[in-house]
CSV table of C-alpha atoms in Angstrom, one decimal:
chain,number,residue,atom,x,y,z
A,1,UNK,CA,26.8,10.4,-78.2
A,2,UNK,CA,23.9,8.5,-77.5
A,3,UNK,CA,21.6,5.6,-76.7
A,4,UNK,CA,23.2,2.6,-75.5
A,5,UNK,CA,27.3,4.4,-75.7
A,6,UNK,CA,25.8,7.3,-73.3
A,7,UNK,CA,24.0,4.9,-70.9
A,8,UNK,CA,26.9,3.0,-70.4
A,9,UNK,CA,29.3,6.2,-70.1
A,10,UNK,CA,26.9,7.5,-67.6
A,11,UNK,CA,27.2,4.2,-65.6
A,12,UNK,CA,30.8,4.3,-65.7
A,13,UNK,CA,31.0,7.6,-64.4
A,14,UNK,CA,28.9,6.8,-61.6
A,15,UNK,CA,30.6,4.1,-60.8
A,16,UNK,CA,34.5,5.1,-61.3
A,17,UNK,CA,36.7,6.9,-58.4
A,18,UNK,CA,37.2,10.4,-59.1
A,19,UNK,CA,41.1,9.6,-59.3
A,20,UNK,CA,40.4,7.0,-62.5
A,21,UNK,CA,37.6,8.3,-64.0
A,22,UNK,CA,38.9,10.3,-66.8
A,23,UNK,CA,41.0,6.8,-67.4
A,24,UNK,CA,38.2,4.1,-67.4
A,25,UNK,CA,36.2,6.9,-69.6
A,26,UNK,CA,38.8,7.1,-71.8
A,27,UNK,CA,38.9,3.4,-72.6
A,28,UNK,CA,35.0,3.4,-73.5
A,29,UNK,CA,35.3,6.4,-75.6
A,30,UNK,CA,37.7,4.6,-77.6
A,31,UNK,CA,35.1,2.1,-78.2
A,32,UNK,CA,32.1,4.6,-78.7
A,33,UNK,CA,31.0,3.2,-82.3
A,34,UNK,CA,30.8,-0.5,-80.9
A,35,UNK,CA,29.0,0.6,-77.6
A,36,UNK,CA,26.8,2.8,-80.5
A,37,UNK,CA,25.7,-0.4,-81.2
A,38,UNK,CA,26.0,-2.7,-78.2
A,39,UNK,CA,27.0,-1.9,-75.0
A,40,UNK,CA,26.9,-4.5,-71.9
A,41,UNK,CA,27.4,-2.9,-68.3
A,42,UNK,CA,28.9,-5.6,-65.8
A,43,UNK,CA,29.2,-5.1,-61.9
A,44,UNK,CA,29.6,-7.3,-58.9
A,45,UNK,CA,28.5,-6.7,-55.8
A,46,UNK,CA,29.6,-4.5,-52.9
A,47,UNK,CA,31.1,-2.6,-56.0
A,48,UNK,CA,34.1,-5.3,-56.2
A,49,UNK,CA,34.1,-4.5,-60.0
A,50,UNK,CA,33.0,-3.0,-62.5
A,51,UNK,CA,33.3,-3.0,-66.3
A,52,UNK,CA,31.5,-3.0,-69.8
A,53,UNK,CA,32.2,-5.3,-72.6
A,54,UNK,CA,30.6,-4.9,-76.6
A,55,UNK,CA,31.4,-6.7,-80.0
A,56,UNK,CA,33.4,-5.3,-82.9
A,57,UNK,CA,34.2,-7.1,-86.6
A,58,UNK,CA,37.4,-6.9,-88.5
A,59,UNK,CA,41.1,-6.1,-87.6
A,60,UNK,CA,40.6,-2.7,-86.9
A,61,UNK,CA,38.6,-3.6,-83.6
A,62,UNK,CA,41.1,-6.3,-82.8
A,63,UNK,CA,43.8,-3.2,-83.3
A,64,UNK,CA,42.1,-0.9,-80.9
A,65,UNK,CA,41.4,-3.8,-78.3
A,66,UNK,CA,45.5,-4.9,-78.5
A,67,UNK,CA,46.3,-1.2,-77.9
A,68,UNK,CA,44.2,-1.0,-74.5
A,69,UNK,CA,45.4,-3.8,-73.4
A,70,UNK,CA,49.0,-2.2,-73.5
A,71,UNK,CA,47.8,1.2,-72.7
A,72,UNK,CA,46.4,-0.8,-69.1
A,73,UNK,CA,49.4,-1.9,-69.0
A,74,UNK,CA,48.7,-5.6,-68.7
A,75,UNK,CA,51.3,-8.3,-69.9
A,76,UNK,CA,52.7,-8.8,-72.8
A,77,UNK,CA,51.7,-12.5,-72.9
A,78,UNK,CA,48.2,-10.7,-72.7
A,79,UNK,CA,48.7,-9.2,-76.2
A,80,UNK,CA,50.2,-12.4,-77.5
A,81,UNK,CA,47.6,-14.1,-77.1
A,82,UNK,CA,44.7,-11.4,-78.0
A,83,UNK,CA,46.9,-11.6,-81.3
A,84,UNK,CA,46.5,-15.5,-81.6
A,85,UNK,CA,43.0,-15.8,-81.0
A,86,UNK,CA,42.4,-13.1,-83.3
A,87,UNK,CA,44.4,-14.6,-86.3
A,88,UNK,CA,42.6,-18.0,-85.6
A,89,UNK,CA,38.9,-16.4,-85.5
A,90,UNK,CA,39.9,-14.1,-88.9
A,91,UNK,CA,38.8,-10.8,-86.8
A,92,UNK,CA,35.1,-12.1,-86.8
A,93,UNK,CA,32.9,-11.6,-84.2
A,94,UNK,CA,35.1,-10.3,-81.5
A,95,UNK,CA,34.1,-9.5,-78.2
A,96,UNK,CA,36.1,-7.2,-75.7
A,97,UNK,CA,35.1,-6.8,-72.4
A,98,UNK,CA,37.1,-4.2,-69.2
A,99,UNK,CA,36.9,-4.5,-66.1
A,100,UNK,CA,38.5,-2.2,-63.1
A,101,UNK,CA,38.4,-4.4,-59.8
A,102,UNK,CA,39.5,-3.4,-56.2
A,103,UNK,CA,42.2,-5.4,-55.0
A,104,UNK,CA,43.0,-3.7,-51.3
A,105,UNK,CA,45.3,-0.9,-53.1
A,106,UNK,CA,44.7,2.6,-53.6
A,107,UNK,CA,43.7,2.3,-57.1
A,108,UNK,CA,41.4,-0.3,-59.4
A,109,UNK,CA,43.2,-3.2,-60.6
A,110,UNK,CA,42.1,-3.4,-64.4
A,111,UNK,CA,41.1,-7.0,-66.0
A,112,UNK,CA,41.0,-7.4,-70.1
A,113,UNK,CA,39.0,-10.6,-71.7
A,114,UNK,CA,38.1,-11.0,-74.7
A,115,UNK,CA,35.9,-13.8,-76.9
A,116,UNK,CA,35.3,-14.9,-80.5
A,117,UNK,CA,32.0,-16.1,-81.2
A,118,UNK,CA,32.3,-18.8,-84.1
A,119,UNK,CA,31.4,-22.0,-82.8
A,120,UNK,CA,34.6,-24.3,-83.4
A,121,UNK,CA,34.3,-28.5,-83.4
A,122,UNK,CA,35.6,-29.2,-79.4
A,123,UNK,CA,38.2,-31.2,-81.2
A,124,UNK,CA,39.3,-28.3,-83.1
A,125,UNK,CA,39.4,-25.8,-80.4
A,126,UNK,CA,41.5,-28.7,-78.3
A,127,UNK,CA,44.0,-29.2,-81.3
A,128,UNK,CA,44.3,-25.2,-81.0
A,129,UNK,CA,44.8,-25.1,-77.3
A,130,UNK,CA,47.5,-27.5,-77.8
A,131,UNK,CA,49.4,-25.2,-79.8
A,132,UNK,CA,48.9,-22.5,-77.1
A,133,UNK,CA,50.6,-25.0,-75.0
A,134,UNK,CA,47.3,-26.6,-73.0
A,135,UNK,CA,48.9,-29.7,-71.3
A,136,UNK,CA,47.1,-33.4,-72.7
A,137,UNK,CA,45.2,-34.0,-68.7
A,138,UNK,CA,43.2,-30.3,-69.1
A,139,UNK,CA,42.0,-30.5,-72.9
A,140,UNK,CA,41.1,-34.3,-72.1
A,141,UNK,CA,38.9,-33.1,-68.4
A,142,UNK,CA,37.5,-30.4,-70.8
A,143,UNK,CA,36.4,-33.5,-73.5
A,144,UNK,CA,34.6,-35.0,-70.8
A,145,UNK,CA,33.3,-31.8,-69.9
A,146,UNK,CA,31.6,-31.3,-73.0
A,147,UNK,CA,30.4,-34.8,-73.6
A,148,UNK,CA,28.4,-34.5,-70.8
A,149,UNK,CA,27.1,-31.3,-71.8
A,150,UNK,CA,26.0,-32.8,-75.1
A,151,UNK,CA,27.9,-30.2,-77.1
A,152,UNK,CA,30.0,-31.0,-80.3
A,153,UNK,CA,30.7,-27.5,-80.3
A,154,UNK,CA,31.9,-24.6,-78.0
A,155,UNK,CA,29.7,-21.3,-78.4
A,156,UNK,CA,32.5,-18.9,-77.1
A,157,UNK,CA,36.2,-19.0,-76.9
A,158,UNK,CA,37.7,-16.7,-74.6
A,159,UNK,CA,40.4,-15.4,-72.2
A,160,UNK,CA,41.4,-13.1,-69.6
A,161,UNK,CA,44.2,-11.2,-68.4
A,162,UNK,CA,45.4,-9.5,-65.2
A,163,UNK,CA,48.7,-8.3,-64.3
A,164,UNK,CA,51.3,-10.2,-62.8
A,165,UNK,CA,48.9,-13.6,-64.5
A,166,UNK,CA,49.8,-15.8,-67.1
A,167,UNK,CA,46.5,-15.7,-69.6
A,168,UNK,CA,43.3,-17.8,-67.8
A,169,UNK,CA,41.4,-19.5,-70.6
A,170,UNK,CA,37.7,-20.1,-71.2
A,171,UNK,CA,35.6,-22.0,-73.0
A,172,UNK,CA,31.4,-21.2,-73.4
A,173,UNK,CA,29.1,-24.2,-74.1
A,174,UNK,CA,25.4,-23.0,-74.6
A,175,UNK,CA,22.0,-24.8,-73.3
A,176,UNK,CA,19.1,-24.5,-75.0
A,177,UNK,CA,16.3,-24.1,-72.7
A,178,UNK,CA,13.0,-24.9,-73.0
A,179,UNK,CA,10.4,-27.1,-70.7
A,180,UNK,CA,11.2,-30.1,-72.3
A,181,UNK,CA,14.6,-29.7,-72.0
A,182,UNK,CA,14.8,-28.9,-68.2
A,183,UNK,CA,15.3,-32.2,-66.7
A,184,UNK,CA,18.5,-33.1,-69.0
A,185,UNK,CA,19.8,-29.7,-68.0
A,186,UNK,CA,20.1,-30.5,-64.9
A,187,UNK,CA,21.0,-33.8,-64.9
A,188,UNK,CA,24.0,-32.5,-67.1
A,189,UNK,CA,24.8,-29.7,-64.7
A,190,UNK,CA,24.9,-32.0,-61.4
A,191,UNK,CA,27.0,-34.4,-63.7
A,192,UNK,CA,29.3,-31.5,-64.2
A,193,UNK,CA,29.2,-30.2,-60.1
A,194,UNK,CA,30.5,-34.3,-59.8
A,195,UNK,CA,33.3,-34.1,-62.0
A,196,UNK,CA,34.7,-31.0,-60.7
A,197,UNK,CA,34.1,-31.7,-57.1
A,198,UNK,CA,31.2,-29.5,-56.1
A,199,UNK,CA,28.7,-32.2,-55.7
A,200,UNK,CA,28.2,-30.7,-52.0
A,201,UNK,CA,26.3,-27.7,-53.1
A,202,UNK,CA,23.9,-29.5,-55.4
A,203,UNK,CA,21.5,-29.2,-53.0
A,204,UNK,CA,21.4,-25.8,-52.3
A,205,UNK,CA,21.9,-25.2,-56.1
A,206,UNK,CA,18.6,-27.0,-57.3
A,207,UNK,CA,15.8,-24.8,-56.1
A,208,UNK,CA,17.5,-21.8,-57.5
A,209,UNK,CA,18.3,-23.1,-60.4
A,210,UNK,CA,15.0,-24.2,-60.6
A,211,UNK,CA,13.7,-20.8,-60.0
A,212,UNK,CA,16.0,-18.8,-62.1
A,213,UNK,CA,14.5,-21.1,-65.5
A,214,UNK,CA,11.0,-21.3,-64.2
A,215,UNK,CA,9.7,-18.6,-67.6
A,216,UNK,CA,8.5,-20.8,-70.4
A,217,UNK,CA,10.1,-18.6,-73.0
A,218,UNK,CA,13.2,-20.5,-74.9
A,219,UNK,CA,15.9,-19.3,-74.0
A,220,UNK,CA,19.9,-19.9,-74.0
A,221,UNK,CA,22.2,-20.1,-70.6
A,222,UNK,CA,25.9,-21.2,-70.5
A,223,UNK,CA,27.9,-22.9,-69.1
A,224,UNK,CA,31.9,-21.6,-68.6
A,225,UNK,CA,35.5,-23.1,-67.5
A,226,UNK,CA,38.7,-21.7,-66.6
A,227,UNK,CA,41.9,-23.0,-67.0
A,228,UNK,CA,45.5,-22.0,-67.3
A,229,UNK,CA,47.8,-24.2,-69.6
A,230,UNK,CA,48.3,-26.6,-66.9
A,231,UNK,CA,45.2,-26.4,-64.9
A,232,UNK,CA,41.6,-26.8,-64.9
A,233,UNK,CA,40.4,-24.5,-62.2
A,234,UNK,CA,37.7,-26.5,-60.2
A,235,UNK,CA,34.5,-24.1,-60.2
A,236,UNK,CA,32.2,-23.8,-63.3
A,237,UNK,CA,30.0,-20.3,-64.4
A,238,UNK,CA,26.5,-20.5,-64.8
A,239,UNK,CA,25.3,-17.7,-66.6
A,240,UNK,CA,21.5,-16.8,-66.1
A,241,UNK,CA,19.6,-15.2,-68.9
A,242,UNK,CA,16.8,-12.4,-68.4
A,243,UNK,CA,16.6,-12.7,-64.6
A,244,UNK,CA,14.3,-10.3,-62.3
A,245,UNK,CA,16.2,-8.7,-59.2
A,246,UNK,CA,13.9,-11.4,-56.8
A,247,UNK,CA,15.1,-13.8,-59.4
A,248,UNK,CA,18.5,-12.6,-58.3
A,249,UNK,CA,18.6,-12.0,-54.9
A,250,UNK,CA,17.4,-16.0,-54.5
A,251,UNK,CA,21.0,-16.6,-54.9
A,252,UNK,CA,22.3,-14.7,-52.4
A,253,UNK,CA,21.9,-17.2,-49.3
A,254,UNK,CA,19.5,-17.4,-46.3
A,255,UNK,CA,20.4,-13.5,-44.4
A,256,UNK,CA,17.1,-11.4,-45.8
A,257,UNK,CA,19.6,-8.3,-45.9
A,258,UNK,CA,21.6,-9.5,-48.1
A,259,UNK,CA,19.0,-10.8,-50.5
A,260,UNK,CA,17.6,-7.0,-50.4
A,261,UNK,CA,20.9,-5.7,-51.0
A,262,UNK,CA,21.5,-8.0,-53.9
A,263,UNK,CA,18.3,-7.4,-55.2
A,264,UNK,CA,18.9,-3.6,-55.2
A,265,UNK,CA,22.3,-4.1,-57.0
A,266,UNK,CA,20.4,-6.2,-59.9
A,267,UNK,CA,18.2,-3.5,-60.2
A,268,UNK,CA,20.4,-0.7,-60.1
A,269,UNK,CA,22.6,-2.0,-63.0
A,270,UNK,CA,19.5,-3.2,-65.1
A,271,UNK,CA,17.8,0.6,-64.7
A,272,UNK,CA,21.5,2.0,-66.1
A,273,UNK,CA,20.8,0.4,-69.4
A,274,UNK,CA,17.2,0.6,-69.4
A,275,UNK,CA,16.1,-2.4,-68.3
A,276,UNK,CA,14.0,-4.1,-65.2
A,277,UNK,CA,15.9,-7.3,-65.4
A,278,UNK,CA,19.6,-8.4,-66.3
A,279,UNK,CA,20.4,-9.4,-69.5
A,280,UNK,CA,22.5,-12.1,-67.5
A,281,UNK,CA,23.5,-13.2,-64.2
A,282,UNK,CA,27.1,-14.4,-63.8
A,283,UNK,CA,27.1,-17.8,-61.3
A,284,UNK,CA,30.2,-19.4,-60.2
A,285,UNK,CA,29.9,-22.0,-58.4
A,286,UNK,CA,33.2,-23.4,-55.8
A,287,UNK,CA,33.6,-26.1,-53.8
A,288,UNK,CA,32.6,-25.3,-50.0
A,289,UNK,CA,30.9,-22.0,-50.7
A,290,UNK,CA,27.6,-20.7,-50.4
A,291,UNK,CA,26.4,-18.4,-51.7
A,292,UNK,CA,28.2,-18.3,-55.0
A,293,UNK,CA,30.2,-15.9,-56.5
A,294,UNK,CA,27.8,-13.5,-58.4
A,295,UNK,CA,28.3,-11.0,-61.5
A,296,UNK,CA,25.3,-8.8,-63.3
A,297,UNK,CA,25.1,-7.7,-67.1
A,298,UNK,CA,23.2,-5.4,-68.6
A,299,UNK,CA,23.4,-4.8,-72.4
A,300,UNK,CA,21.4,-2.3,-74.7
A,301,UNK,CA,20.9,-2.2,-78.0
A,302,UNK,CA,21.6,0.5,-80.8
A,303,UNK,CA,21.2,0.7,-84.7
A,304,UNK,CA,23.3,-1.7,-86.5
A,305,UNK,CA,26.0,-1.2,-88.5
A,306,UNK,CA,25.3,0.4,-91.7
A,307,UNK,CA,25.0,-2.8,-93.9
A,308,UNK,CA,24.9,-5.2,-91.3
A,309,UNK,CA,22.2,-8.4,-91.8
């Protein structure tokens, strides 16, 4: 084993309780010729979580993925639907991402998710979510959603699943940005912080925001919801692209310690894979709180697949 698969084992295993590890190593191994290839370390902070995620092509992926879900022992409604999104997408360009969170109990609580990467019409991916039984008043808040991010299309289509948790949907919706483009970013995201109700931290949002796209390279952030079949959960993800720990630790509110210890954390998961900065920075924002809810990603890269493009 090498390259990006070691890196990532090597985080894991500095990250896992001694009790688990041979358990959350397992479930990478079983993924070795994926994370060969591609291999994203996640982490919150404080240690919260903790978790990888890489891409895989054709049913055999989708098979291995469907068995770790069960051998996690997460619901069966959790399979089901890993089953239907797969048979929708054809087994094409499947992410799988685990995560081991600590929930107050002796032992991590695992969390599966997975995502297809094909780019379906919104009124295609609404028709489908239909038949997954999404009620009309969601998939009609998530049209308006994406009207006023301008997107015809949704970039991701995802889920996640936890014990004891009926399957939380999510939908990715990607933003081009580049200098010109700025302004009408924002302008869409407060437009979005309206509509679900977190127009009171639009202030405090801007200048980070701000500062977290101030590079002139193009670049691509998204923009995430979550919703259950008969709910839109009111808080949207921002994720950052290619962000510096001081970057980082901007949005970690006004106490300088916690900045530094942020800032530390963003640096310590980049330096597992290799890297001075985070591939991304996971920003969900809530109603009434400050700071937000923060998640870092690493990724490394290995040698294709033999005959990939």
């Amino acid at each position: 084993m090498s390259g990006p698969a070691l890196s990532l084992r090597q985080a894991l295993e500095a990250r896992a309780p001694e009790s688990q590890r041979a358990e959350i190593l397992a479930v990478a191994d079983s993924f070795a010729p994926e994370l060969g290839r591609y291999a994203e370390l996640i982490a919150s902070p404080g240690g919260a979580a903790f978790g990888f995620m890489t891409r895989g092509e054709g049913a055999a992926f989708t098979a291995r993925v469907a068995a770790t879900l069960k051998e996690l022992g997460l619901p069966a409604a959790a399979s089901e639907h890993h089953a239907a999104l797969a048979s929708w997408f054809e087994h094409i360009r499947g992410f799988a991402k685990f995560e081991w969170h600590r929930d107050g109990s002796a032992a991590l609580a695992p969390m599966a998710a997975v995502y297809f990467r094909r780019r379906p019409q919104i009124e295609s991916a609404l028709s489908r979510l239909a038949a997954l039984g999404v009620v009309e008043s969601v998939r009609e808040r998530l049209r308006e959603l994406a009207a006023i991010l301008e997107k015809p299309t949704v970039h991701f289509v995802s889920a996640a699943f936890l014990r004891g948790v009926e399957p939380q949907h999510k939908l990715y919706f990607s933003q081009l940005v580049i200098d010109e483009r700025k302004p009408a970013i924002e302008d869409r995201l407060r437009r979005v912080f309206d509509l679900l109700g977190l127009g009171d931290l639009r202030e405090r949002w801007l200048p980070v925001h701000r500062r977290a796209l101030a590079s002139p390279v193009e670049t691509t952030l998204y923009v995430s919801f979550n919703f259950t079949a008969g709910q839109l959960v009111p808080t949207v993800k921002v994720d950052y692209p290619g962000l510096f720990p001081t970057q980082v630790a901007a949005f970690g509110g006004a106490e300088p310690q916690g900045r530094d210890e942020i800032a530390a954390e963003a640096s310590s998961v980049g330096a597992a894979m290799g890297a001075d900065h985070l591939a991304y920075l996971g920003v969900r924002f809530e109603a009434g709180q400050w700071p937000p809810r923060l998640k870092y990603y690493a990724d490394r890269h290995g040698e294709p697949a033999q005959g990939a493009a």
